[in-house]
Amino acid sequence: MSVEDQGLIAERAWPPEGELGPVVISEEQIAQRVAELGRQLTADYAGKAPLLIGVLKGAFMFMADICRAIDRPVEVDFMAVASYGTATKTSGVVRIVKDLDADLADRHVLVIEDIVDSGLTLSYLNRYLLSRRPASLEVCALLLKRGQQRAKLDVAYVGFEIEPDFVVGYGLDVAERYRNLPDLRIYNEPAP
Ligand code: IMP
């Protein structure tokens, strides 16, 4: 971003009037659910040392919290994917921007995702990760949008099922903004 653009953004009112809707899931609710999921994962991965794969960028905050809630010897790695589409809808065509460093062969892999909407991104990732022959592959998604899935998916761990609104905060963005909000809030798309 140019210095001029940074200056313009810094001078604007924050948050921009009307863009943010109500809180859908509060910081406290997230913390409570992360602790519950952590207990469940600790039990389910007893005797195992899972490899957590965070899908950047959206899952960075959830990854930081969930890995601390799992009382097992976990390892973490990250992938970055970009999906083509509009600001708020994916086309399902996914490009790997950053690949894994770890070898997945014979590892118990747990994918940490921010949100499953159409499920196309996750279905692509699953196929890609399975081709690397892990011992097991499961998905832990913070959010799942009710009734939106266009791909058949098996998401073993879901934080919250939400209505199909566009949400921001706790790592989730629109055009790279709002990732730093501590709660999840509805994003009101500006009228065209
Ligand atoms: P899918 O392929 O349609 O399931 O979309 C998955 C990706 O789209 C997520 O990993 C997010 O990066 C992004 N996404 C989908 N819905 C939202 C949302 O409500 N807020 C922010 N990002 C979203």
Coordinates of N, CA and C and ligand atoms in Angstrom, one line a residue:
M1 N 0.8 -1.2 0.0 CA 0.0 0.0 0.0 C 0.9 1.2 0.0
S2 N 0.5 2.2 -0.8 CA 1.4 3.4 -0.9 C 1.2 4.2 0.4
V3 N 2.2 5.1 0.6 CA 2.2 6.0 1.8 C 1.0 6.9 1.8
E4 N 0.6 7.3 0.6 CA -0.6 8.2 0.5 C -1.9 7.4 0.9
D5 N -2.0 6.2 0.4 CA -3.2 5.4 0.7 C -3.2 5.1 2.2
Q6 N -2.1 4.8 2.8 CA -2.0 4.6 4.3 C -2.5 5.8 5.0
G7 N -2.1 7.0 4.6 CA -2.4 8.2 5.2 C -3.9 8.4 5.1
L8 N -4.5 8.2 3.9 CA -6.0 8.4 3.7 C -6.7 7.4 4.7
I9 N -6.3 6.2 4.8 CA -7.0 5.2 5.6 C -6.9 5.6 7.1
A10 N -5.7 6.0 7.5 CA -5.5 6.4 8.9 C -6.4 7.6 9.3
E11 N -6.7 8.5 8.3 CA -7.5 9.7 8.7 C -9.0 9.4 8.7
R12 N -9.4 8.3 8.1 CA -10.9 8.1 8.0 C -11.4 7.7 9.4
A13 N -12.7 8.0 9.6 CA -13.3 7.6 10.9 C -13.3 6.1 11.1
W14 N -13.0 5.6 12.3 CA -12.9 4.2 12.5 C -13.8 3.7 13.6
P15 N -14.7 2.7 13.4 CA -14.9 2.1 12.1 C -15.8 2.9 11.2
P16 N -15.7 2.7 9.9 CA -16.6 3.5 9.0 C -18.0 3.4 9.4
E17 N -18.7 4.5 9.4 CA -20.1 4.6 9.8 C -21.0 3.6 9.0
G18 N -21.7 2.8 9.8 CA -22.7 1.9 9.2 C -22.2 0.5 8.6
E19 N -20.9 0.4 8.6 CA -20.3 -0.9 8.0 C -20.5 -2.1 8.9
L20 N -20.4 -1.8 10.2 CA -20.4 -2.9 11.2 C -21.8 -3.1 11.8
G21 N -22.4 -4.3 11.7 CA -23.7 -4.6 12.3 C -23.5 -5.1 13.7
P22 N -24.5 -5.8 14.2 CA -24.4 -6.3 15.5 C -23.4 -7.4 15.8
V23 N -23.1 -7.6 17.0 CA -22.2 -8.7 17.4 C -22.9 -10.0 17.2
V24 N -22.3 -10.9 16.5 CA -23.0 -12.2 16.3 C -22.5 -13.2 17.4
I25 N -21.2 -13.2 17.6 CA -20.6 -14.0 18.7 C -19.6 -13.2 19.4
S26 N -19.8 -13.1 20.7 CA -18.9 -12.2 21.5 C -17.6 -12.9 21.9
E27 N -16.7 -12.0 22.3 CA -15.3 -12.5 22.7 C -15.5 -13.6 23.8
E28 N -16.4 -13.3 24.7 CA -16.6 -14.3 25.9 C -17.1 -15.6 25.3
Q29 N -18.1 -15.6 24.4 CA -18.6 -16.8 23.8 C -17.5 -17.6 23.1
I30 N -16.7 -16.9 22.4 CA -15.6 -17.5 21.6 C -14.7 -18.2 22.6
A31 N -14.3 -17.5 23.6 CA -13.3 -18.1 24.6 C -13.9 -19.3 25.2
Q32 N -15.2 -19.3 25.6 CA -15.8 -20.4 26.2 C -15.9 -21.6 25.3
R33 N -16.2 -21.4 24.0 CA -16.3 -22.5 23.0 C -14.9 -23.0 22.7
V34 N -13.9 -22.2 22.6 CA -12.6 -22.6 22.3 C -12.1 -23.5 23.4
A35 N -12.4 -23.2 24.7 CA -12.0 -24.1 25.8 C -12.7 -25.4 25.7
E36 N -14.0 -25.4 25.3 CA -14.7 -26.7 25.2 C -14.1 -27.5 24.1
L37 N -13.9 -26.9 22.9 CA -13.3 -27.6 21.8 C -11.9 -28.2 22.2
G38 N -11.2 -27.4 23.0 CA -9.8 -27.8 23.4 C -9.9 -29.1 24.2
R39 N -10.9 -29.1 25.1 CA -11.1 -30.3 26.0 C -11.4 -31.5 25.1
Q40 N -12.3 -31.3 24.2 CA -12.7 -32.4 23.3 C -11.5 -32.9 22.5
L41 N -10.8 -32.0 21.9 CA -9.6 -32.4 21.1 C -8.5 -33.1 21.9
T42 N -8.4 -32.6 23.2 CA -7.4 -33.2 24.1 C -7.7 -34.7 24.3
A43 N -9.0 -34.9 24.5 CA -9.5 -36.3 24.7 C -9.4 -37.1 23.4
D44 N -9.8 -36.5 22.3 CA -9.9 -37.3 21.0 C -8.4 -37.6 20.5
Y45 N -7.5 -36.8 20.8 CA -6.1 -37.0 20.4 C -5.2 -37.5 21.5
A46 N -5.8 -38.2 22.5 CA -5.1 -38.8 23.5 C -4.1 -39.8 22.9
G47 N -2.8 -39.8 23.4 CA -1.8 -40.7 22.9 C -1.3 -40.3 21.5
K48 N -1.7 -39.2 21.0 CA -1.2 -38.7 19.6 C -0.6 -37.3 19.7
A49 N 0.2 -37.0 18.8 CA 0.8 -35.7 18.7 C 0.4 -35.1 17.4
P50 N -0.8 -34.4 17.4 CA -1.4 -33.9 16.1 C -0.6 -32.8 15.5
L51 N -0.7 -32.7 14.2 CA -0.1 -31.5 13.5 C -1.3 -30.6 13.1
L52 N -1.3 -29.4 13.6 CA -2.4 -28.5 13.3 C -1.9 -27.6 12.1
I53 N -2.8 -27.6 11.2 CA -2.5 -26.8 10.0 C -3.5 -25.6 9.9
G54 N -3.0 -24.4 10.1 CA -3.8 -23.2 10.1 C -3.9 -22.7 8.7
V55 N -5.1 -22.3 8.3 CA -5.3 -21.8 7.0 C -5.4 -20.3 7.0
L56 N -4.3 -19.7 6.5 CA -4.1 -18.2 6.6 C -5.0 -17.5 5.6
K57 N -5.4 -16.3 5.8 CA -5.0 -15.6 7.0 C -6.1 -15.7 8.0
G58 N -7.3 -16.0 7.6 CA -8.5 -15.9 8.5 C -8.4 -16.7 9.8
A59 N -7.6 -17.8 9.8 CA -7.6 -18.7 11.0 C -6.5 -18.3 12.0
F60 N -5.8 -17.2 11.7 CA -4.6 -17.0 12.6 C -5.0 -16.8 14.1
M61 N -6.1 -16.2 14.4 CA -6.4 -15.9 15.8 C -7.0 -17.2 16.4
F62 N -7.8 -17.9 15.7 CA -8.4 -19.1 16.2 C -7.3 -20.1 16.4
M63 N -6.4 -20.2 15.5 CA -5.2 -21.1 15.7 C -4.5 -20.8 17.0
A64 N -4.2 -19.5 17.2 CA -3.4 -19.1 18.4 C -4.1 -19.5 19.7
D65 N -5.5 -19.4 19.7 CA -6.2 -19.8 20.9 C -6.4 -21.3 21.0
I66 N -6.8 -22.0 19.9 CA -7.1 -23.4 20.0 C -5.9 -24.2 20.3
C67 N -4.7 -23.8 19.8 CA -3.6 -24.7 20.0 C -3.2 -24.6 21.5
R68 N -3.5 -23.4 22.2 CA -3.2 -23.3 23.6 C -4.2 -24.1 24.4
A69 N -5.4 -24.4 23.8 CA -6.5 -25.1 24.6 C -6.3 -26.6 24.5
I70 N -5.4 -27.1 23.6 CA -5.2 -28.5 23.5 C -4.0 -28.9 24.3
D71 N -4.3 -29.8 25.3 CA -3.2 -30.3 26.2 C -2.6 -31.5 25.7
R72 N -1.9 -31.4 24.5 CA -1.2 -32.5 23.8 C 0.0 -31.9 23.2
P73 N 1.0 -32.7 22.9 CA 2.2 -32.1 22.2 C 1.9 -31.8 20.7
V74 N 1.3 -30.7 20.5 CA 1.0 -30.4 19.1 C 2.1 -29.7 18.3
E75 N 2.1 -29.8 17.0 CA 3.0 -29.0 16.2 C 2.1 -28.2 15.3
V76 N 2.5 -27.0 14.9 CA 1.7 -26.2 14.0 C 2.4 -25.9 12.7
D77 N 1.6 -25.8 11.7 CA 2.1 -25.3 10.4 C 1.0 -24.5 9.7
F78 N 1.4 -23.8 8.7 CA 0.4 -22.9 8.1 C 0.4 -23.0 6.6
M79 N -0.8 -22.9 6.0 CA -0.9 -22.8 4.5 C -1.6 -21.4 4.3
A80 N -1.3 -20.8 3.2 CA -2.1 -19.7 2.8 C -2.7 -20.0 1.4
V81 N -4.0 -19.7 1.4 CA -4.7 -20.0 0.1 C -5.5 -18.7 -0.3
A82 N -5.6 -18.5 -1.6 CA -6.4 -17.4 -2.0 C -7.4 -18.0 -2.9
S83 N -8.7 -17.5 -2.7 CA -9.7 -18.0 -3.6 C -10.2 -16.9 -4.4
Y84 N -10.4 -17.2 -5.7 CA -10.9 -16.1 -6.6 C -12.4 -15.9 -6.4
G85 N -12.8 -14.7 -6.5 CA -14.3 -14.4 -6.4 C -14.4 -12.9 -6.1
T86 N -15.6 -12.6 -5.6 CA -15.8 -11.2 -5.2 C -15.3 -11.0 -3.8
A87 N -15.5 -9.8 -3.2 CA -15.1 -9.5 -1.9 C -15.7 -10.4 -0.9
T88 N -17.0 -10.8 -1.1 CA -17.7 -11.6 -0.1 C -18.2 -13.0 -0.6
K89 N -17.8 -13.4 -1.8 CA -18.2 -14.7 -2.3 C -17.0 -15.4 -3.0
T90 N -16.8 -16.6 -2.7 CA -15.7 -17.3 -3.3 C -16.2 -18.0 -4.6
S91 N -15.3 -18.3 -5.5 CA -15.7 -19.0 -6.8 C -15.4 -20.4 -6.6
G92 N -14.6 -20.8 -5.6 CA -14.2 -22.2 -5.5 C -12.9 -22.5 -6.1
V93 N -12.4 -21.6 -6.9 CA -11.1 -21.8 -7.5 C -10.0 -21.3 -6.6
V94 N -9.2 -22.2 -6.1 CA -8.3 -21.9 -5.0 C -6.8 -22.0 -5.5
R95 N -6.1 -21.0 -5.0 CA -4.6 -21.0 -5.4 C -3.8 -21.1 -4.1
I96 N -2.8 -21.9 -4.0 CA -2.0 -22.0 -2.8 C -0.9 -20.9 -2.9
V97 N -1.0 -20.1 -1.9 CA 0.0 -18.9 -1.9 C 1.2 -19.3 -1.0
K98 N 0.9 -20.0 0.1 CA 2.1 -20.5 0.9 C 1.8 -22.0 1.1
D99 N 2.7 -22.8 0.8 CA 2.6 -24.3 1.0 C 3.1 -24.7 2.4
L100 N 2.9 -25.9 2.7 CA 3.3 -26.4 4.1 C 4.8 -26.6 4.1
D101 N 5.4 -26.5 5.3 CA 6.8 -26.9 5.5 C 6.9 -28.3 5.9
A102 N 5.8 -28.8 6.7 CA 5.9 -30.1 7.3 C 5.5 -31.2 6.3
D103 N 6.1 -32.4 6.6 CA 5.8 -33.6 5.8 C 4.5 -34.2 6.5
L104 N 3.5 -34.5 5.8 CA 2.3 -35.0 6.4 C 2.2 -36.6 6.5
A105 N 3.1 -37.2 5.9 CA 3.1 -38.7 5.9 C 3.0 -39.2 7.3
D106 N 2.0 -40.1 7.5 CA 1.7 -40.7 8.8 C 1.5 -39.8 10.0
R107 N 1.1 -38.5 9.7 CA 0.8 -37.6 10.8 C -0.7 -37.5 11.0
H108 N -1.1 -37.2 12.2 CA -2.5 -37.0 12.5 C -2.7 -35.5 12.3
V109 N -3.4 -35.1 11.2 CA -3.5 -33.7 10.8 C -4.9 -33.2 11.1
L110 N -4.8 -32.0 11.7 CA -6.1 -31.3 12.1 C -6.0 -29.9 11.4
V111 N -6.9 -29.7 10.4 CA -7.0 -28.4 9.7 C -7.8 -27.4 10.6
I112 N -7.2 -26.3 10.8 CA -7.8 -25.2 11.6 C -8.3 -24.1 10.6
E113 N -9.6 -24.0 10.4 CA -10.2 -23.1 9.4 C -11.0 -22.0 10.1
D114 N -11.1 -20.9 9.5 CA -12.0 -19.8 10.1 C -13.4 -20.1 9.9
I115 N -13.8 -20.3 8.6 CA -15.2 -20.4 8.3 C -15.5 -21.3 7.1
V116 N -16.5 -22.1 7.2 CA -16.9 -22.9 6.0 C -18.2 -22.3 5.5
D117 N -18.1 -21.8 4.3 CA -19.3 -21.1 3.6 C -19.8 -22.1 2.6
S118 N -19.4 -22.0 1.3 CA -19.8 -23.0 0.3 C -19.1 -24.3 0.5
G119 N -17.9 -24.3 1.2 CA -17.2 -25.5 1.5 C -16.2 -25.8 0.3
L120 N -16.2 -25.0 -0.7 CA -15.4 -25.3 -1.9 C -13.9 -25.2 -1.5
T121 N -13.5 -24.2 -0.7 CA -12.1 -24.0 -0.4 C -11.6 -25.3 0.4
L122 N -12.5 -25.7 1.4 CA -12.1 -26.8 2.2 C -12.1 -28.1 1.5
S123 N -13.0 -28.3 0.5 CA -13.0 -29.5 -0.2 C -11.7 -29.6 -1.1
Y124 N -11.3 -28.5 -1.7 CA -10.1 -28.4 -2.4 C -8.9 -28.8 -1.5
L125 N -8.8 -28.1 -0.3 CA -7.7 -28.4 0.6 C -7.7 -29.8 1.1
N126 N -8.8 -30.4 1.3 CA -8.9 -31.8 1.8 C -8.3 -32.7 0.8
R127 N -8.6 -32.5 -0.5 CA -8.1 -33.4 -1.6 C -6.6 -33.2 -1.6
Y128 N -6.1 -32.0 -1.5 CA -4.7 -31.7 -1.6 C -4.0 -32.3 -0.4
L129 N -4.5 -32.2 0.8 CA -3.8 -32.7 2.0 C -3.8 -34.3 2.0
L130 N -5.0 -34.9 1.5 CA -5.1 -36.3 1.5 C -4.0 -36.9 0.6
S131 N -3.7 -36.2 -0.5 CA -2.7 -36.7 -1.5 C -1.3 -36.8 -0.8
R132 N -1.2 -36.2 0.3 CA 0.1 -36.3 1.0 C 0.1 -37.3 2.1
R133 N -0.9 -38.2 2.1 CA -0.9 -39.4 2.9 C -0.8 -39.3 4.4
P134 N -1.6 -38.4 5.0 CA -1.6 -38.4 6.5 C -2.2 -39.6 7.1
A135 N -1.9 -39.9 8.4 CA -2.5 -41.0 9.1 C -4.0 -40.7 9.3
S136 N -4.3 -39.5 9.6 CA -5.7 -39.1 9.7 C -5.8 -37.6 9.3
L137 N -7.0 -37.2 8.9 CA -7.2 -35.8 8.5 C -8.6 -35.4 9.0
E138 N -8.6 -34.4 9.9 CA -9.9 -33.9 10.4 C -9.9 -32.4 10.3
V139 N -11.1 -31.8 10.4 CA -11.2 -30.3 10.3 C -11.8 -29.8 11.5
C140 N -11.3 -28.7 12.0 CA -11.9 -27.9 13.1 C -12.1 -26.5 12.5
A141 N -13.4 -26.2 12.4 CA -13.7 -24.8 11.8 C -14.4 -24.0 12.9
L142 N -14.0 -22.8 13.0 CA -14.7 -21.9 14.0 C -16.1 -21.7 13.7
L143 N -16.4 -21.5 12.4 CA -17.8 -21.1 12.0 C -18.2 -22.0 10.8
L144 N -19.5 -22.3 10.8 CA -20.1 -23.0 9.6 C -21.4 -22.2 9.3
K145 N -21.5 -21.8 8.0 CA -22.7 -21.1 7.6 C -23.8 -22.1 7.3
R146 N -24.9 -22.0 8.0 CA -26.0 -22.9 7.9 C -26.5 -23.0 6.4
G147 N -26.6 -24.2 5.9 CA -27.3 -24.4 4.6 C -26.6 -23.9 3.4
Q148 N -25.3 -23.5 3.5 CA -24.6 -22.9 2.3 C -23.7 -23.9 1.6
Q149 N -23.5 -25.1 2.1 CA -22.4 -25.9 1.6 C -22.8 -26.5 0.2
R150 N -21.9 -26.3 -0.7 CA -22.1 -26.8 -2.1 C -21.2 -28.0 -2.4
A151 N -20.4 -28.4 -1.4 CA -19.5 -29.5 -1.5 C -19.8 -30.5 -0.3
K152 N -19.7 -31.8 -0.6 CA -20.0 -32.7 0.5 C -18.8 -32.7 1.5
L153 N -19.0 -32.4 2.7 CA -17.9 -32.2 3.6 C -18.1 -32.9 5.0
D154 N -17.1 -33.3 5.6 CA -17.2 -33.9 6.9 C -16.3 -33.0 7.9
V155 N -17.0 -32.1 8.6 CA -16.3 -31.2 9.5 C -16.5 -31.7 10.9
A156 N -15.5 -32.4 11.5 CA -15.7 -33.1 12.7 C -15.9 -32.1 13.9
Y157 N -15.3 -30.9 13.9 CA -15.3 -30.0 15.0 C -15.8 -28.6 14.4
V158 N -16.9 -28.1 15.0 CA -17.4 -26.8 14.6 C -17.6 -26.0 15.8
G159 N -17.1 -24.8 15.8 CA -17.3 -23.8 16.9 C -18.7 -23.4 17.0
F160 N -19.2 -22.8 15.9 CA -20.6 -22.2 15.9 C -21.2 -22.4 14.5
E161 N -22.5 -22.7 14.5 CA -23.2 -22.6 13.2 C -23.9 -21.3 13.2
I162 N -23.7 -20.6 12.1 CA -24.3 -19.2 12.0 C -25.2 -19.1 10.8
E163 N -26.0 -18.0 10.8 CA -26.8 -17.7 9.6 C -25.9 -17.3 8.5
P164 N -26.4 -17.4 7.2 CA -25.4 -17.0 6.1 C -25.2 -15.5 5.9
D165 N -24.9 -14.8 7.0 CA -24.5 -13.4 6.8 C -23.0 -13.3 6.7
F166 N -22.5 -12.2 6.1 CA -21.0 -12.0 6.0 C -20.6 -11.5 7.4
V167 N -19.6 -12.1 8.0 CA -19.1 -11.7 9.3 C -17.7 -11.3 9.3
V168 N -17.3 -10.4 10.2 CA -15.9 -10.0 10.3 C -15.5 -10.0 11.7
G169 N -14.1 -10.0 11.9 CA -13.6 -10.0 13.3 C -12.9 -11.3 13.7
Y170 N -12.2 -11.3 14.8 CA -11.5 -12.5 15.3 C -10.8 -13.2 14.1
G171 N -10.1 -12.4 13.3 CA -9.3 -13.0 12.2 C -9.9 -12.9 10.8
L172 N -11.3 -12.8 10.8 CA -12.0 -12.7 9.5 C -12.0 -11.3 9.0
D173 N -11.9 -11.2 7.7 CA -11.8 -9.8 7.1 C -12.8 -9.6 6.0
V174 N -12.8 -8.3 5.6 CA -13.3 -7.9 4.3 C -12.3 -7.0 3.8
A175 N -11.7 -7.3 2.6 CA -10.7 -6.5 2.0 C -9.6 -6.2 3.0
E176 N -9.2 -7.2 3.8 CA -8.1 -7.1 4.8 C -8.4 -6.3 6.0
R177 N -9.6 -5.8 6.2 CA -9.9 -5.0 7.4 C -10.7 -5.8 8.4
Y178 N -10.7 -5.3 9.6 CA -11.5 -5.9 10.7 C -11.0 -7.2 11.3
R179 N -9.9 -7.7 10.9 CA -9.4 -8.9 11.5 C -9.1 -8.8 13.0
N180 N -8.8 -7.5 13.4 CA -8.4 -7.3 14.8 C -9.6 -7.1 15.7
L181 N -10.8 -7.1 15.3 CA -11.9 -7.0 16.2 C -12.0 -8.2 17.1
P182 N -12.2 -8.1 18.4 CA -12.2 -9.2 19.3 C -13.5 -10.1 19.2
D183 N -14.6 -9.5 18.7 CA -15.9 -10.2 18.6 C -16.1 -10.5 17.1
L184 N -17.1 -11.3 16.8 CA -17.5 -11.5 15.4 C -18.7 -10.7 15.2
R185 N -18.7 -9.9 14.1 CA -19.8 -8.9 13.9 C -20.3 -9.1 12.4
I186 N -21.5 -8.7 12.2 CA -22.1 -8.7 10.8 C -21.4 -7.5 10.1
Y187 N -21.1 -7.8 8.8 CA -20.6 -6.7 8.0 C -21.7 -6.3 7.0
N188 N -22.1 -5.1 7.0 CA -23.1 -4.6 6.1 C -22.5 -4.2 4.8
E189 N -22.8 -4.9 3.8 CA -22.2 -4.5 2.5 C -22.8 -3.2 2.0
P190 N -21.9 -2.3 1.6 CA -22.5 -1.0 1.1 C -23.4 -1.2 -0.1
A191 N -24.4 -0.4 -0.2 CA -25.3 -0.5 -1.4 C -24.5 -0.2 -2.7
P192 N -24.8 -1.0 -3.8 CA -24.0 -0.7 -5.0 C -24.3 0.6 -5.6
Ligands
IMP1 P1 -15.9 -21.2 1.0 O1 -15.0 -21.8 0.0 O2 -17.2 -20.6 0.3 O3 -16.3 -22.2 2.1 O4 -15.3 -20.0 1.7 C1 -14.2 -20.1 2.6 C2 -13.4 -18.8 2.7 O5 -14.1 -17.7 2.3 C3 -13.1 -18.7 4.2 O6 -12.0 -19.4 4.6 C4 -13.0 -17.2 4.3 O7 -11.7 -16.8 4.0 C5 -13.9 -16.6 3.3 N1 -15.3 -16.3 3.9 C6 -16.4 -17.0 3.7 N2 -17.4 -16.4 4.4 C7 -16.9 -15.4 5.1 C8 -17.4 -14.4 6.0 O8 -18.6 -14.3 6.4 N3 -16.5 -13.5 6.5 C9 -15.1 -13.5 6.1 N4 -14.6 -14.4 5.3 C10 -15.5 -15.3 4.8

